[in-house]
Amino acid sequence: MYTQALDSPGKDPVAATGEAAERFQARVDADEKIEPKDWMPEAYRQTLIRQISQHAHSEIVGMLPEGNWITRAPSLRRKAVLIAKVQDEGGHGMYLYSAAETLGVSRAQMVEQLLSGAAKYSSIFNYPTLTWADVGAIGWLVDGAAIMNQVPICRCSYGPYARAMVRICREESFHQRQGFEIMMTLARGGAAQKAMAQDALDRWWWPSVMMFGPSDADSKHTAQSMRWKIKRFSNDELRQKFIDVTVPQAHFLGLTLPDAHLRLDEVSGHYEIGPIDWSEFHAVLKGNGPCNRERLEARRAAHAAGEWVREAAAAHARKLEDRAATAQHQERGSP
Amino acid sequence: MSGDWPLYEVFVRSRGGLEHRHVGSLHAADSRMAIEHARDVYTRRQEGVSLWVVPSTLIVASDPAEADALFEPARDKIYRHPTFYVIPDEVKNL
Ligand SMILES: [Fe+2]
Ligand SMILES: [Fe+2]
């Protein structure tokens, strides 16, 4: 899922000048795809490396909040679905890391940046999953917001990123629908179940709305990213689309959105929401969300615990290579 | 942090009778692990009936900067296409 306009620290991309840069921009303007070996401005490369690796990290860290419920899923069916969903997110991380690597950054470098805390990932995964309803709310809202964000990236100017995104988007729809189904089941259940669904919506609504990143006025990278066709819509445009499709779904569930100011503007046909608490967003991004530390610790522990497996696999591969080399020598009759 | 496992390019045959198509890449310690990872990463929904994995270092690619020199010679040979030849309408089955 889950790219987010994080606008993380980093210099403003400087527009490249010169003949090569002009030819590059002309290709982008003509909707041609840029491929790994093509010439590209350094700032384009760096912007993509940052965005794609943040996106990949988000998929990987995103496995944690839902993974928390795999052992406690309420039925075998729910458990099988949740395992498949979490595995998909791992797969999304793999597609994206591969796409980023075509730009010249190594997997090891990206993993290192995540584990050291230098890299950002989507703010949404720093919230805890307290009840089973949270698994429903994540699929419905968080994957729903991710779909809004990601569908336009399928047309991104950088070929490997666009192709990875096509694969991802094909898989996201199942994620959102299984989440909505969980919410629907709870909303139609007993009073305690309905209350659980409402509580999950109360806690996940605003963080989901914030997934689209800072408002356009505060979003410094948007213009250049749009010129490069990495981004097609602004944060606020995508946020509005998400709100407009999601509010009626909440009404269908018979749940109330936690926003006293929410109203349908009859003239524009859009829902208007109350003010967003951006201080919360920035606090979470800075590392002070409810679960930031826990998430990174979980990733570090997994990486450390896997070290001996990686070493053993590499040793095994060396052994196979040596054996193959020896066999070849013997066949040729050399010592 | 130690280096990465070698990179493999993955090709999937989606159905019998079709060609293998490039779908992406992955890291694996050896070729057998590459096949297993390719199964998990690229065919979770029956996307394929056969897999190829190729160490990325073995792929030789043409240089985009030389694309003109490589492909330009074919550009003016439109007589290689059937539409180049004008045949009267009354002639059938041609
Ligand atoms: Fe995903
Ligand atoms: Fe997802």
Coordinates of C-alpha atoms and ligand atoms in Angstrom, one line a residue, chain A residues 1-2 59 66 85-86 88-89 92 125 138-139 142-144 146-147 150 168 171-176, ligand 2:
Chain A
M1 CA 0.0 0.0 0.0
Y2 CA 0.8 3.2 1.2
E59 CA 4.7 -2.0 2.9
E66 CA -2.1 -6.5 11.1
K85 CA -3.2 -10.0 2.9
V86 CA -0.1 -9.6 5.1
D88 CA 0.8 -9.5 -0.2
E89 CA 2.1 -6.5 1.6
H92 CA 4.6 -5.2 -2.4
F125 CA 1.7 2.3 10.8
I138 CA -7.2 -0.9 8.3
G139 CA -8.3 -2.9 5.2
V142 CA -5.9 2.4 5.1
D143 CA -5.9 0.2 2.0
G144 CA -8.7 2.4 0.7
A146 CA -3.6 3.6 -0.4
I147 CA -5.6 2.7 -3.5
Q150 CA -1.5 4.4 -5.8
I168 CA 0.2 -3.8 -6.5
E171 CA -3.9 -6.9 -5.4
E172 CA -5.2 -4.0 -3.2
S173 CA -8.8 -4.3 -4.1
F174 CA -9.0 -7.6 -2.2
H175 CA -7.4 -5.9 0.8
Q176 CA -10.0 -3.2 1.0
Ligands
FE2 FE -2.8 -3.5 0.9

